[in-house]
Every structure is written in structure tokens, then in C-alpha cells.
Short mmCIF file of C-alpha atoms in Angstrom, two decimals:
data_model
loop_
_atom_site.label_atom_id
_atom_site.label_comp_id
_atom_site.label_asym_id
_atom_site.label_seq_id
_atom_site.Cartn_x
_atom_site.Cartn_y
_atom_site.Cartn_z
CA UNK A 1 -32.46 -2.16 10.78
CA UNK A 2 -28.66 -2.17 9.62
CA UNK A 3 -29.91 -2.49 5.83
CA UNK A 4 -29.75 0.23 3.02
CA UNK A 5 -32.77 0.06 0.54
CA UNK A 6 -32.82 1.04 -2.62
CA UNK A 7 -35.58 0.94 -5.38
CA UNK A 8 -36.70 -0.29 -8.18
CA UNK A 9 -34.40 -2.92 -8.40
CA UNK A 10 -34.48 -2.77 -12.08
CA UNK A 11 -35.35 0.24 -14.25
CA UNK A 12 -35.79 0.72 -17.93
CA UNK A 13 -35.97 4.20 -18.90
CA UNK A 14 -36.14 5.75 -22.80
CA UNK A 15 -34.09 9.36 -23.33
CA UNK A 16 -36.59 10.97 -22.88
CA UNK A 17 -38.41 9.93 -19.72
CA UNK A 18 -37.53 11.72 -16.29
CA UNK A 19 -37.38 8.87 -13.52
CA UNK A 20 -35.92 8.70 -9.81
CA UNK A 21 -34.16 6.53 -7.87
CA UNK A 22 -34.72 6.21 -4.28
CA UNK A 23 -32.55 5.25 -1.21
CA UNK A 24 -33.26 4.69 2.51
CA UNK A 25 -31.57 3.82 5.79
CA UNK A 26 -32.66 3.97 9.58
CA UNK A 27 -29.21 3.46 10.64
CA UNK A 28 -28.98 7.27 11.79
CA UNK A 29 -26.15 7.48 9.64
CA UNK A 30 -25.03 10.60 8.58
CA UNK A 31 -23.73 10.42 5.43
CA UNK A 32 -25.39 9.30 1.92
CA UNK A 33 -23.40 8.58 -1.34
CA UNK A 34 -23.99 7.81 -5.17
CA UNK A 35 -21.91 5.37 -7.09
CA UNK A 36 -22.30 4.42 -10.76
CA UNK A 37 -20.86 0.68 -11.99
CA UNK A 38 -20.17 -0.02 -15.37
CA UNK A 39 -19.97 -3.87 -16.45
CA UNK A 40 -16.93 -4.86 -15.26
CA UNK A 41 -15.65 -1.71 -13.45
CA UNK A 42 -14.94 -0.71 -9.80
CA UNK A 43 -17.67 1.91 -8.71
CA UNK A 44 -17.04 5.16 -8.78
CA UNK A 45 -18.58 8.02 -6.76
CA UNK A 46 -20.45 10.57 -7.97
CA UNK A 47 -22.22 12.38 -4.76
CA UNK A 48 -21.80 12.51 -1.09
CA UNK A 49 -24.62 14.05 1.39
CA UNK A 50 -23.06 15.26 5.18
CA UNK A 51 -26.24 16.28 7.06
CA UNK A 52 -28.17 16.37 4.33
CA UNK A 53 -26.14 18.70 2.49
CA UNK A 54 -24.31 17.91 -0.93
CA UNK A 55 -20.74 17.90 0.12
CA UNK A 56 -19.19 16.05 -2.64
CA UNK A 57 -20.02 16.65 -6.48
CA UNK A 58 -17.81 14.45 -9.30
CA UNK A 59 -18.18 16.70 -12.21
CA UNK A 60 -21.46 14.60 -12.29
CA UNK A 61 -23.72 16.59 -15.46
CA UNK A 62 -26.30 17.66 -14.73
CA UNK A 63 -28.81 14.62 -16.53
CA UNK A 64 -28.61 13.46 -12.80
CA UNK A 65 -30.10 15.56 -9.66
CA UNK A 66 -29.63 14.31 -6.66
CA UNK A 67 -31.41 15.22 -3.84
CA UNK A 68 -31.65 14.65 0.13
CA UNK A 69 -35.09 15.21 1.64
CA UNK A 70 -33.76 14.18 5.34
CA UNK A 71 -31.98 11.99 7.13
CA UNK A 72 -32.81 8.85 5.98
CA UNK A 73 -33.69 9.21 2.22
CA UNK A 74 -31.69 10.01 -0.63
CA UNK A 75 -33.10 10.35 -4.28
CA UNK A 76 -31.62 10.27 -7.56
CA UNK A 77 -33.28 12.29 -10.17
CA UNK A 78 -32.31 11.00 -14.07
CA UNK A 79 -33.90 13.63 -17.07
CA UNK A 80 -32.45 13.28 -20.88
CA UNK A 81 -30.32 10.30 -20.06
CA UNK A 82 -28.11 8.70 -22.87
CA UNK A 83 -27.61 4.75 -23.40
CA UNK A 84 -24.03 5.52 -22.06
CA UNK A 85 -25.33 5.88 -18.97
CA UNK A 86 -26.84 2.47 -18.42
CA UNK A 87 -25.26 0.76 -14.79
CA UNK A 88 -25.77 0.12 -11.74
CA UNK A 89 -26.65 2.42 -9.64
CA UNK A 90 -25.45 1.80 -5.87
CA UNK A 91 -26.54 3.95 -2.38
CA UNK A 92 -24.33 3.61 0.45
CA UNK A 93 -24.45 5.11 3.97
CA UNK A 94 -21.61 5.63 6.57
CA UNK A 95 -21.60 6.69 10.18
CA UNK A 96 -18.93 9.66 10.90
CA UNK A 97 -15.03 8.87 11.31
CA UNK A 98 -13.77 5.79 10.14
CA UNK A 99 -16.64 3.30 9.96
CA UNK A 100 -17.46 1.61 7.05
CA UNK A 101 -19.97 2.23 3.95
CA UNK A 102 -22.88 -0.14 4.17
CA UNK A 103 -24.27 -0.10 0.53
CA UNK A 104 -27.60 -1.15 -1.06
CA UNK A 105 -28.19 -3.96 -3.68
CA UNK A 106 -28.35 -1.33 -6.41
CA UNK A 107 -30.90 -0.31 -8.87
CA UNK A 108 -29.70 -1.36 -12.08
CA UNK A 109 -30.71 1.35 -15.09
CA UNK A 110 -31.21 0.72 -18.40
CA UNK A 111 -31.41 4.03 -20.99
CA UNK A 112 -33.08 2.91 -24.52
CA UNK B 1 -5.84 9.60 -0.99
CA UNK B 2 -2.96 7.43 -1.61
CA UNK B 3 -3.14 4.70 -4.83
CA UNK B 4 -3.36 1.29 -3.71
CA UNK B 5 -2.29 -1.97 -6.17
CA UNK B 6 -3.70 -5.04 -6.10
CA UNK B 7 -3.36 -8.32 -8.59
CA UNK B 8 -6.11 -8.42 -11.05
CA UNK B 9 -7.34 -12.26 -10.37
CA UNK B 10 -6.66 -14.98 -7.31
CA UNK B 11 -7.47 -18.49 -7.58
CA UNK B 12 -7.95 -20.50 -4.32
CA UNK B 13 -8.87 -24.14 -2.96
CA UNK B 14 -11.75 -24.59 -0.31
CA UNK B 15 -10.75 -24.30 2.78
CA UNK B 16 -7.48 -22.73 2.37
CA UNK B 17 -6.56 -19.75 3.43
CA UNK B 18 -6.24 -16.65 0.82
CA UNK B 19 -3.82 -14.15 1.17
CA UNK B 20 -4.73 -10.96 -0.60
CA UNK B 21 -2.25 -8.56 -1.45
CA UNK B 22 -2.29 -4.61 -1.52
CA UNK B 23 0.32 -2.26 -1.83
CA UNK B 24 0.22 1.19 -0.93
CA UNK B 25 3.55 2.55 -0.40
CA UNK B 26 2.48 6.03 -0.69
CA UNK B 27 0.14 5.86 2.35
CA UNK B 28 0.02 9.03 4.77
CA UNK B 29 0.16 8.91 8.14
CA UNK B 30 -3.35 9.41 8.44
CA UNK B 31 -5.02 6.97 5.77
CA UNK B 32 -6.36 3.81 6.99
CA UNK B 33 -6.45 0.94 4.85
CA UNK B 34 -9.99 -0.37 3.91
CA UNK B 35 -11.38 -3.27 2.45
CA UNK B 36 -14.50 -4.22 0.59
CA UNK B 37 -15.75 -7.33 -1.49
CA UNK B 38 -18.33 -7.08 -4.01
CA UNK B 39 -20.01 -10.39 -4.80
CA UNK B 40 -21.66 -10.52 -8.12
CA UNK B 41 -24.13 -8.08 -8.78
CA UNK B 42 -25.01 -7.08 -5.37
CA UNK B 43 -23.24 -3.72 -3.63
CA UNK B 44 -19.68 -3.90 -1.91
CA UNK B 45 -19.72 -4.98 1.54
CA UNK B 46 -17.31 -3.78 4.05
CA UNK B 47 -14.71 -6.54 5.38
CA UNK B 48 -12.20 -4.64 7.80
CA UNK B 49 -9.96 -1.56 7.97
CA UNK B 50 -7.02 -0.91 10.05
CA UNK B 51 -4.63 1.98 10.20
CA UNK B 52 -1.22 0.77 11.94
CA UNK B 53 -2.02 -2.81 14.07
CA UNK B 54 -3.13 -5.71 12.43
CA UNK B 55 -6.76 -6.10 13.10
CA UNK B 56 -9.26 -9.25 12.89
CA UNK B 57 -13.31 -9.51 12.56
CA UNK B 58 -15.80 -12.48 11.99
CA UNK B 59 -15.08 -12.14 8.59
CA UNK B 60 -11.27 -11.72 7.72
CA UNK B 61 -7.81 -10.41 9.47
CA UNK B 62 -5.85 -7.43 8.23
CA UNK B 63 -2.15 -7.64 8.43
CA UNK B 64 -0.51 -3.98 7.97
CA UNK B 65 3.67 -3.89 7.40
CA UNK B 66 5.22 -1.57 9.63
CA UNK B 67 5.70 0.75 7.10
CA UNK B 68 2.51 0.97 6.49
CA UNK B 69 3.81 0.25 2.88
CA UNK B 70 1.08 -2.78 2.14
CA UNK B 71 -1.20 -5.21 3.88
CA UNK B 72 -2.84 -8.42 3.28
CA UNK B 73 -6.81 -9.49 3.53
CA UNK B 74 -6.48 -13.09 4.99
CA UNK B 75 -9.92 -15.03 4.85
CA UNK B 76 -8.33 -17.79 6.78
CA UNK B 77 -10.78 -20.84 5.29
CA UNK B 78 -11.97 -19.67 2.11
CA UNK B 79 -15.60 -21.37 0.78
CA UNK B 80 -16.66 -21.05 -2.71
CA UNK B 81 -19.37 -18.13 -1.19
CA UNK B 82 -15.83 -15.87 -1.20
CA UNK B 83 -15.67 -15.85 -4.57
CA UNK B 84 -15.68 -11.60 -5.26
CA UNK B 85 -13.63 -8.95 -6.53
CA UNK B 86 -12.11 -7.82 -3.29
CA UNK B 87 -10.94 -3.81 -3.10
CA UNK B 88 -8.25 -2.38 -0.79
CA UNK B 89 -8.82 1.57 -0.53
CA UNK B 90 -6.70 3.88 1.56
CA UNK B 91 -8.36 6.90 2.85
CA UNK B 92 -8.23 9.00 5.91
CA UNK B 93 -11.63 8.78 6.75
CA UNK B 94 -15.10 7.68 4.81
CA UNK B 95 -15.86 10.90 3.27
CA UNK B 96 -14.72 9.68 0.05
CA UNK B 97 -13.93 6.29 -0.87
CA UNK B 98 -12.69 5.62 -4.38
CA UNK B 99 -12.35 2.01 -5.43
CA UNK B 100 -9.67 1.00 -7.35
CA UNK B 101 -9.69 -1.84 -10.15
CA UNK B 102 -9.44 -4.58 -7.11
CA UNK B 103 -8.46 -8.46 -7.43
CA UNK B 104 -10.90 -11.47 -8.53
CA UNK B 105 -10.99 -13.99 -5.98
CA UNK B 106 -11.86 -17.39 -7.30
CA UNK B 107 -12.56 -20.13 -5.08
CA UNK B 108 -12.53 -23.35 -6.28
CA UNK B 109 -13.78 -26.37 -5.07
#
């Protein structure tokens, strides 16, 4: 399985719903990461998991909670969103040292 | 992680070879040089990286100066399925890749 899942695909949330995003891989890689896309814009990063631990936080507030239950799953936890935050959502996974990221499809979000 | 510059937009006929460009003249000695292409509205997929030699893959070939000062993506017979926005990154490792605005390849028949 060289693949990175996420789901939904598509998710349409109002501000005041609490929703998650999931992410898998059975790559054995070690490392997870969040990135948000705006329309138009490169993606940026907002969280990186090392053995399951949050290594990396971008001043990310605190509307999204991510979380890393093991190995192979990471979650994305969205509470009291705001329309800004409509995107695409990307996962990504990397083995250690200088491979590459493989990334998932995305789930694109939608805050009403 | 040193700033990279790219054009913002490429045009390019069928079967010709494109020649991306990327600067990144404050590179450390330690940063490779990474690509990625991002297809519309799917997630970036990893092309190549290098860190001194030129390198080449089923998909592309990196060509690195030998000051390490830029480099150029070649996708040596470009099909209308290359059309992306194509990122160069320089990082030391993949702890933490931030993309940069990138360049719009368009491949034209």
C-alpha cells in the first residue's frame, strides 16, 4: 500500500458543528503532517507528528486539534470554525531523512 | 530553510521538453533541493530531489549548478497530463517542507 487516505473527501460543516478529519497510511512511515490550501495558494503546514508525537505546531489556533492515535492514523479535530477557514485540507506522510512526502487527495472543508 | 524563486507561469508544446527554473542562491550546504507538482485539485506529488549531482527518475531529471545557486526540473517530453503548478523547496531534510508560490506549467497541445 504506498497510498495516503484521507476522508470525507468533501465536508460541509456550519460554525458551530465539531467534525474530524481522518488520515491513514500503512507505509510505516514515521512522520504525519497537516497542510491547509487556500484557492489559489501553495499549501502551507500547520502540524507535523515524529513518532506520534506533535513536533511541529504553526501558531495553528486552537479551532483545530490534531491528534495521532498511532502509527498509521492521524486526525484532525475542527470545533467553532469560521468561513475563513474553508480549504483544502491535505495529509502527507514521509519516511525519515530525505525521502519525499507522499500526500493524500485532500478533504476539502467548507465552514457555513 | 533557504527561499527558493521560481517564474509564476510556463507555457509548453507536447512533446517538448520543459525546463523549469529555480533559484536558490542562498542554499546551505546541507539543504537539498526538492520538487513537487500539484495537479489540479489533488495533493502534491513528489518528482525528485537532489543535493549536489544532478539526479534523474521515471518522472523528470534534476540539474543542480555547482554552486548549488539554482537548478532546473527537466520533464524531457512534456504531455498535456504535466500541466501543474510545479514547487522547488530547499530544505535539509523532510521535517518541514514549506512550499513556496511555485510556477504554472501549461502544456499545450
Amino acid at each position: 500500500d504506498t497510498e495516503v487516505t484521507q476522508t470525507p473527501k468533501h465536508l460541509v460543516m456550519g460554525m458551530t458543528n465539531k467534525k474530524s478529519l481522518k488520515c491513514e497510511q500503512h507505509m510505516g512511515h514515521r512522520a504525519m503532517y497537516w497542510y491547509k490550501q487556500k484557492a489559489k495558494k501553495p499549501p502551507e503546514l500547520m502540524f507535523v507528528y515524529s513518532y506520534e508525537k506533535l513536533s511541529i505546531n504553526e501558531s495553528v489556533p486552537s479551532r483545530f486539534s490534531p491528534e495521532c492515535p498511532n502509527s498509521s492514523l492521524l486526525n484532525l479535530h475542527l470545533h467553532a470554525l469560521q468561513p475563513e477557514d474553508s480549504a483544502l485540507y491535505l495529509c502527507a506522510s514521509s519516511q525519515s531523512g530525505d525521502y519525499g512526502y507522499t500526500f493524500g487527495s485532500g478533504t476539502r472543508l467548507t465552514v457555513v | 530553510d533557504a527561499k527558493t524563486t521560481q517564474p509564476p507561469s510556463m507555457d509548453c508544446a507536447e512533446g517538448r521538453a520543459a525546463n523549469l527554473p529555480c533559484n536558490h542562491s542562498t542554499i546551505s550546504g546541507n539543504e537539498y533541493v526538492y520538487w513537487y507538482r500539484q495537479i489540479h485539485s489533488q495533493g502534491p506529488q513528489y518528482i525528485i530531489h537532489g543535493l549536489k549531482n544532478n539526479e534523474t527518475n521515471e518522472m523528470a531529471s534534476l540539474i543542480i549548478t555547482e554552486d548549488r545557486k539554482s537548478s532546473t526540473l527537466i520533464l524531457p517530453h512534456a504531455t498535456l497530463r504535466d500541466t501543474a503548478v510545479y514547487y522547488c523547496i530547499a530544505a535539509p531534510n523532510t521535517d518541514k517542507l514549506i512550499f513556496g508560490t511555485g510556477t504554472r506549467l501549461q502544456v499545450f497541445p
